[in-house]
CSV table of C-alpha atoms in Angstrom, one decimal:
chain,number,residue,atom,x,y,z
A,29,PHE,CA,113.1,31.5,4.4
A,30,PHE,CA,111.7,34.0,6.8
A,31,LEU,CA,115.1,35.6,7.4
A,32,THR,CA,115.5,36.0,3.6
A,33,ILE,CA,112.2,37.8,3.4
A,34,ILE,CA,113.2,40.2,6.2
A,35,GLY,CA,116.5,40.7,4.6
A,36,LEU,CA,114.8,41.7,1.3
A,37,TYR,CA,112.5,44.1,3.2
A,38,LEU,CA,115.6,45.8,4.7
A,39,ILE,CA,117.2,46.6,1.3
A,40,ILE,CA,114.0,47.3,-0.7
A,41,PRO,CA,113.6,50.9,0.5
A,42,CYS,CA,117.2,51.9,-0.5
A,43,ILE,CA,116.9,50.2,-3.9
A,44,TYR,CA,113.6,51.9,-4.5
A,45,PHE,CA,114.8,55.4,-3.4
A,46,ASP,CA,117.8,55.1,-5.7
A,47,ALA,CA,115.8,53.8,-8.7
A,48,MET,CA,113.1,56.6,-8.3
A,49,HIS,CA,115.6,59.3,-7.3
A,50,ILE,CA,113.6,60.1,-4.1
A,51,ASP,CA,115.5,62.4,-1.8
A,52,ASN,CA,112.7,63.9,0.2
A,53,SER,CA,112.9,62.3,3.7
A,54,ALA,CA,109.1,62.7,4.3
A,55,LEU,CA,108.3,60.8,1.1
A,56,ARG,CA,110.9,58.2,2.0
A,57,GLN,CA,109.4,57.8,5.5
A,58,THR,CA,105.9,57.3,3.9
A,59,PHE,CA,107.2,54.4,1.8
A,60,ALA,CA,109.4,52.8,4.6
A,61,LEU,CA,106.8,52.7,7.4
A,62,PRO,CA,104.7,49.9,5.9
A,63,ILE,CA,108.0,47.9,5.5
A,64,VAL,CA,108.3,48.0,9.3
A,65,ILE,CA,104.9,46.4,9.7
A,66,TYR,CA,105.7,43.7,7.1
A,67,ILE,CA,108.9,42.8,8.9
A,68,PHE,CA,107.2,42.3,12.3
A,69,ARG,CA,104.3,40.4,10.7
A,70,THR,CA,106.8,38.1,9.0
A,71,LEU,CA,108.3,37.5,12.5
A,72,GLU,CA,104.7,36.7,13.7
A,73,ALA,CA,104.3,34.2,10.9
A,74,SER,CA,107.6,32.5,11.6
A,75,SER,CA,106.7,32.0,15.3
A,76,GLY,CA,103.1,31.1,14.7
A,77,ASN,CA,101.7,34.1,16.7
A,78,ALA,CA,99.5,35.7,14.1
A,79,PRO,CA,96.0,36.4,15.3
A,80,HIS,CA,93.8,33.4,15.2
A,81,GLY,CA,91.3,35.1,12.9
A,82,ALA,CA,94.0,36.0,10.4
A,83,THR,CA,94.8,32.3,9.9
A,84,LYS,CA,91.2,31.2,9.0
A,85,SER,CA,92.0,31.2,5.3
A,86,LEU,CA,94.8,32.3,2.9
A,87,GLY,CA,92.7,35.2,1.7
A,88,MET,CA,92.1,36.4,5.2
A,89,TYR,CA,95.8,36.2,6.1
A,90,MET,CA,96.8,38.1,3.0
A,91,THR,CA,94.3,40.8,3.9
A,92,TYR,CA,95.7,40.9,7.4
A,93,TYR,CA,99.3,40.9,6.3
A,94,ILE,CA,99.0,43.9,3.9
A,95,PHE,CA,96.4,45.8,6.0
A,96,PRO,CA,97.5,49.2,7.2
A,97,GLY,CA,96.0,48.8,10.7
A,98,GLU,CA,95.3,46.5,13.5
A,99,ILE,CA,92.2,44.5,12.5
A,100,ILE,CA,89.8,43.8,15.3
A,101,PHE,CA,88.6,40.2,15.2
A,102,ASP,CA,85.3,39.1,16.8
A,103,PRO,CA,86.3,36.9,19.7
A,104,LYS,CA,83.4,34.5,19.1
A,105,THR,CA,83.6,34.0,15.3
A,106,SER,CA,87.2,35.0,14.7
A,107,LEU,CA,86.0,37.1,11.7
A,108,PRO,CA,87.0,40.7,11.2
A,109,MET,CA,84.5,43.0,12.9
A,110,LYS,CA,82.6,45.3,10.6
A,111,ALA,CA,83.0,49.1,10.9
A,112,THR,CA,79.7,50.7,11.8
A,113,ARG,CA,78.5,54.1,10.6
A,114,LYS,CA,79.3,55.4,14.0
A,115,ASP,CA,82.9,54.2,13.6
A,116,ILE,CA,83.3,55.8,10.2
A,117,THR,CA,81.8,59.1,11.5
A,118,ARG,CA,84.1,59.1,14.6
A,119,ASN,CA,87.2,58.4,12.5
A,120,PHE,CA,86.3,61.0,9.9
A,121,THR,CA,85.9,63.5,12.7
A,122,ARG,CA,89.3,62.5,14.1
A,123,LEU,CA,90.7,63.1,10.7
A,124,LEU,CA,89.3,66.6,10.4
A,125,ARG,CA,90.5,67.4,13.9
A,126,ALA,CA,94.0,66.0,13.1
A,127,ILE,CA,94.3,68.1,9.9
A,128,ILE,CA,93.3,71.3,11.8
A,129,ALA,CA,95.6,70.5,14.8
A,130,ASN,CA,98.5,69.6,12.6
A,131,SER,CA,98.1,72.8,10.5
A,132,LEU,CA,98.2,74.9,13.7
A,133,LEU,CA,101.0,73.0,15.3
A,134,PHE,CA,103.2,72.8,12.2
A,135,SER,CA,102.6,76.5,11.4
A,136,PHE,CA,103.6,77.5,14.9
A,137,MET,CA,106.7,75.2,15.0
A,138,SER,CA,107.8,76.2,11.4
A,139,HIS,CA,107.9,79.8,12.5
A,140,PHE,CA,110.6,78.9,15.1
A,141,ASP,CA,112.5,76.3,12.9
A,142,TYR,CA,110.9,73.6,15.0
A,143,THR,CA,112.8,74.7,18.2
A,144,PRO,CA,110.4,77.3,19.8
A,145,PHE,CA,112.8,77.9,22.7
A,146,GLY,CA,116.0,78.0,20.6
A,147,ARG,CA,118.8,75.5,20.3
A,148,GLU,CA,121.3,77.3,22.7
A,149,SER,CA,120.7,74.9,25.6
A,150,ARG,CA,121.2,71.1,25.4
A,151,HIS,CA,121.3,70.5,29.1
A,152,TYR,CA,119.0,67.6,29.9
A,153,LEU,CA,116.8,69.4,32.5
A,154,HIS,CA,117.0,73.0,31.1
A,155,PRO,CA,113.5,74.3,30.7
A,156,LYS,CA,114.1,75.5,27.1
A,157,HIS,CA,115.5,72.1,26.2
A,158,LEU,CA,112.5,70.3,27.8
A,159,GLY,CA,110.1,72.8,26.0
A,160,ASN,CA,111.6,72.0,22.6
A,161,CYS,CA,111.4,68.2,23.3
A,162,PHE,CA,107.8,68.5,24.4
A,163,PHE,CA,106.7,70.3,21.2
A,164,VAL,CA,108.6,67.8,19.1
A,165,ALA,CA,106.9,64.9,21.0
A,166,LEU,CA,103.6,66.6,20.2
A,167,TYR,CA,104.6,66.9,16.6
A,168,PHE,CA,105.3,63.2,16.2
A,169,GLN,CA,102.1,62.4,18.2
A,170,GLN,CA,100.1,64.5,15.8
A,171,CYS,CA,101.8,63.1,12.7
A,172,LEU,CA,100.9,59.5,13.8
A,173,GLU,CA,97.4,60.7,14.8
A,174,PHE,CA,96.9,62.0,11.3
A,175,ILE,CA,98.1,58.7,9.7
A,176,ASP,CA,96.0,56.7,12.1
A,177,ALA,CA,92.8,58.7,11.3
A,178,LEU,CA,93.5,58.6,7.6
A,179,THR,CA,94.1,54.9,7.4
A,180,SER,CA,91.1,54.2,9.6
A,181,VAL,CA,88.8,56.2,7.4
A,182,MET,CA,90.2,54.5,4.3
A,183,SER,CA,90.0,51.0,5.9
A,184,ASN,CA,86.4,51.6,7.2
A,185,THR,CA,85.0,52.9,4.0
A,186,ILE,CA,86.8,50.8,1.4
A,187,SER,CA,86.9,47.4,3.1
A,188,GLY,CA,84.3,47.9,5.9
A,189,ILE,CA,86.7,46.4,8.4
A,190,LYS,CA,87.0,47.8,11.9
A,191,THR,CA,90.5,48.7,13.1
A,192,ALA,CA,92.0,49.5,16.5
A,193,ARG,CA,93.0,53.1,17.3
A,194,MET,CA,96.7,53.6,16.9
A,195,MET,CA,97.2,56.8,18.9
A,196,ASP,CA,95.3,58.0,22.0
A,197,SER,CA,96.9,61.2,23.2
A,198,PRO,CA,99.9,59.5,24.9
A,199,VAL,CA,101.8,62.8,25.7
A,200,LEU,CA,98.8,64.3,27.4
A,201,LYS,CA,96.8,61.4,28.9
A,202,SER,CA,99.2,58.5,29.8
A,203,GLU,CA,98.6,57.2,33.4
A,204,SER,CA,101.8,55.2,33.5
A,205,ILE,CA,104.9,54.4,31.4
A,206,ALA,CA,103.3,51.0,30.5
A,207,ASP,CA,100.1,52.8,29.5
A,208,PHE,CA,102.2,55.2,27.3
A,209,TRP,CA,104.0,52.4,25.4
A,210,SER,CA,101.5,49.6,25.5
A,211,ARG,CA,98.2,51.3,24.9
A,212,ARG,CA,98.5,54.9,23.8
A,213,TRP,CA,101.6,55.4,21.6
A,214,ASN,CA,101.5,53.6,18.3
A,215,TYR,CA,99.3,50.7,19.4
A,216,LEU,CA,99.8,49.0,16.0
A,217,ILE,CA,103.5,48.6,16.5
A,218,HIS,CA,102.9,47.5,20.1
A,219,CYS,CA,100.7,44.6,18.8
A,220,VAL,CA,103.1,43.4,16.1
A,221,LEU,CA,106.1,43.7,18.5
A,222,LYS,CA,104.2,41.7,21.1
A,223,ARG,CA,103.3,38.9,18.7
A,224,GLY,CA,106.5,39.0,16.7
A,225,VAL,CA,109.2,39.5,19.3
A,226,TYR,CA,107.8,39.4,22.9
A,227,LYS,CA,105.8,36.2,22.8
A,228,PRO,CA,108.4,34.0,21.0
A,229,ILE,CA,111.1,35.1,23.4
A,230,ARG,CA,108.8,34.9,26.5
A,231,LYS,CA,108.4,31.1,25.9
A,232,TYR,CA,112.0,30.6,26.9
A,233,LYS,CA,113.1,33.7,28.8
A,234,SER,CA,111.9,36.0,31.6
A,235,VAL,CA,109.5,39.0,31.3
A,236,THR,CA,112.4,41.4,31.7
A,237,PHE,CA,114.5,39.7,29.0
A,238,ALA,CA,111.5,39.6,26.6
A,239,SER,CA,110.7,43.3,27.3
A,240,LEU,CA,114.4,44.2,26.7
A,241,ALA,CA,114.2,42.4,23.3
A,242,VAL,CA,111.1,44.4,22.4
A,243,PHE,CA,112.7,47.7,23.1
A,244,LEU,CA,115.9,46.7,21.3
A,245,ALA,CA,113.9,45.6,18.3
A,246,SER,CA,112.1,48.9,18.3
A,247,GLY,CA,115.4,50.8,18.6
A,248,LEU,CA,117.0,48.8,15.7
A,249,ILE,CA,114.0,49.2,13.4
A,250,HIS,CA,114.2,53.0,14.0
A,251,GLU,CA,117.9,52.9,13.2
A,252,PHE,CA,116.9,51.1,10.0
A,253,LEU,CA,114.5,54.0,9.3
A,254,ASN,CA,117.1,56.6,10.1
A,255,TYR,CA,119.6,55.1,7.7
A,256,SER,CA,117.2,54.4,4.8
A,257,VAL,CA,115.2,57.6,5.1
A,258,GLN,CA,117.7,60.2,6.5
A,259,VAL,CA,121.1,59.0,5.4
A,260,HIS,CA,121.2,56.7,2.4
A,261,ASN,CA,122.4,58.6,-0.7
A,262,ARG,CA,121.0,61.9,0.5
A,263,MET,CA,121.8,65.1,-1.4
A,264,GLU,CA,123.8,67.6,0.6
A,265,VAL,CA,122.1,70.8,1.6
A,266,PRO,CA,123.5,74.3,1.2
A,267,THR,CA,126.6,75.0,3.3
A,268,ASP,CA,124.9,77.7,5.3
A,269,SER,CA,122.5,75.1,6.9
A,270,ILE,CA,123.3,73.8,10.3
A,271,TYR,CA,121.5,70.6,9.6
A,272,LYS,CA,123.0,68.1,7.2
A,273,PRO,CA,122.3,64.4,6.7
A,274,SER,CA,126.1,63.8,6.8
A,275,HIS,CA,126.1,64.9,10.4
A,276,ILE,CA,123.8,62.0,11.5
A,277,ARG,CA,125.4,59.5,13.8
A,278,LEU,CA,123.5,56.3,14.0
A,279,GLY,CA,122.8,54.7,17.4
A,280,SER,CA,121.0,57.5,19.2
A,281,ASN,CA,117.6,56.0,18.6
A,282,LEU,CA,118.7,52.7,20.0
A,283,ALA,CA,120.1,54.5,23.0
A,284,PHE,CA,116.7,56.2,23.5
A,285,PHE,CA,114.8,52.9,23.5
A,286,VAL,CA,117.3,51.3,25.9
A,287,TRP,CA,116.6,54.2,28.3
A,288,ALA,CA,112.9,53.7,27.8
A,289,PHE,CA,113.3,50.0,28.7
A,290,ALA,CA,115.2,51.1,31.9
A,291,VAL,CA,112.5,53.4,33.1
A,292,SER,CA,109.8,50.9,32.2
A,293,SER,CA,111.6,48.2,34.3
A,294,ILE,CA,111.9,50.6,37.2
A,295,GLU,CA,108.2,51.3,37.1
A,296,ARG,CA,107.4,47.6,37.0
A,297,ALA,CA,109.5,47.1,40.1
A,298,LEU,CA,108.3,50.2,42.1
A,299,GLY,CA,104.8,50.8,40.7
A,300,SER,CA,103.3,53.4,38.4
A,301,PHE,CA,102.9,57.1,39.1
A,302,SER,CA,99.1,56.7,39.2
A,303,SER,CA,99.5,54.2,42.0
A,304,MET,CA,101.5,56.6,44.1
A,305,GLY,CA,98.6,58.9,44.8
A,306,ILE,CA,99.9,61.9,42.9
A,307,SER,CA,97.6,64.9,43.3
A,308,PRO,CA,96.0,66.2,41.2
A,309,PRO,CA,95.6,63.0,39.0
A,310,ARG,CA,95.8,65.2,35.9
A,311,ALA,CA,99.5,65.8,36.8
A,312,VAL,CA,100.3,62.1,36.3
A,313,PRO,CA,100.9,62.4,32.5
A,314,PHE,CA,103.5,65.1,33.2
A,315,PHE,CA,105.6,62.8,35.4
A,316,VAL,CA,105.2,59.9,32.9
A,317,VAL,CA,106.4,62.1,30.0
A,318,MET,CA,109.3,63.5,32.1
A,319,THR,CA,110.8,60.1,32.5
A,320,SER,CA,111.9,60.2,28.8
A,321,LEU,CA,111.5,63.9,27.7
A,322,PRO,CA,115.0,65.0,28.7
A,323,PHE,CA,116.5,62.3,26.4
A,324,ALA,CA,114.0,62.8,23.6
A,325,PHE,CA,116.7,64.6,21.5
A,326,TRP,CA,118.4,61.2,21.2
A,327,PHE,CA,115.4,60.2,19.1
A,328,VAL,CA,114.7,63.4,17.2
A,329,GLU,CA,118.2,64.6,16.3
A,330,PRO,CA,118.5,62.5,13.1
A,331,TYR,CA,115.2,64.0,12.0
A,332,PHE,CA,116.6,67.5,12.4
A,333,GLN,CA,119.9,66.7,10.6
A,334,GLY,CA,117.9,65.0,7.9
A,335,ARG,CA,115.7,68.1,7.6
A,336,PHE,CA,112.6,65.8,7.9
A,337,PHE,CA,110.5,68.6,9.6
A,338,TRP,CA,111.0,71.1,6.8
A,339,GLU,CA,110.5,68.5,4.0
A,340,ASN,CA,107.2,67.3,5.7
A,341,GLU,CA,105.7,70.8,5.6
A,342,GLY,CA,103.7,70.0,2.4
A,343,ALA,CA,101.9,67.1,4.2
A,344,VAL,CA,99.2,69.5,5.6
A,345,PHE,CA,98.4,73.2,5.2
A,346,THR,CA,101.2,75.1,6.9
A,347,ILE,CA,101.6,78.8,7.3
A,348,MET,CA,105.3,79.4,6.8
A,349,ARG,CA,107.5,82.4,7.5
A,350,MET,CA,108.8,84.2,4.4
A,351,ASP,CA,112.3,85.5,4.8
């Protein structure tokens, strides 16, 4: 039953895009992202790992299942915590900051076709390559920060429910690889992966095996997004463009998350950068990000070929170059 539901979720985006003739990859991504949450929450339900507060009643579980964020439940009453006026003000401020930051960043990157240092070098440790990867990582961080702030404001004001923060400056503030993936980068996905994949497997297998399963699941779900959003029945772009959906080769996102698992495992065995006494401490995020930054193009290349960055320019105010 649960596998049937997940199977339906996997084909619904492609059916919808074909029926509605949606070719824009940014619009496709907006529709497909909630499907990812529903898939992992279905896995939660199948393994009995949904939050205790969500199972208090059918109505509460339905609210939890379709909710666009990670609901914070009161540990004493198991009821959703109410968003205070301070929470609403803070999230609204975050939203305004995200809009301004995104406008400035998108405008800057758009001027350079989203590769500020050019595309000439693809050597893993070449400074220009690392610079491009860094700005693209910031781009995705800011996109998710905007989504997080927007959904938080909507959730707080419409339902009055308090939600956990999804993004917390992972590129600039992470103190370890575990801190990056577990607490700062897309915390919502971390939670549903932990309950839907890690915990069921950890009952029978080791920590390492369960962690590998989590990164594989993340890689596979990103491959699903790449196919449904960037590849499936996409219109071909003009022949003078170097980026074409037909050039996308699936598998690069999975490879990236396998690498992320490898460096996470090494950190678990040897200790985090923050525990090594690196000075100054503010340099720790640099070393954390550098463990994966050289390989970030494995993740972002499908987005370039699918022209996601250009098709997402209408999401916020962007100053674009006129040729």
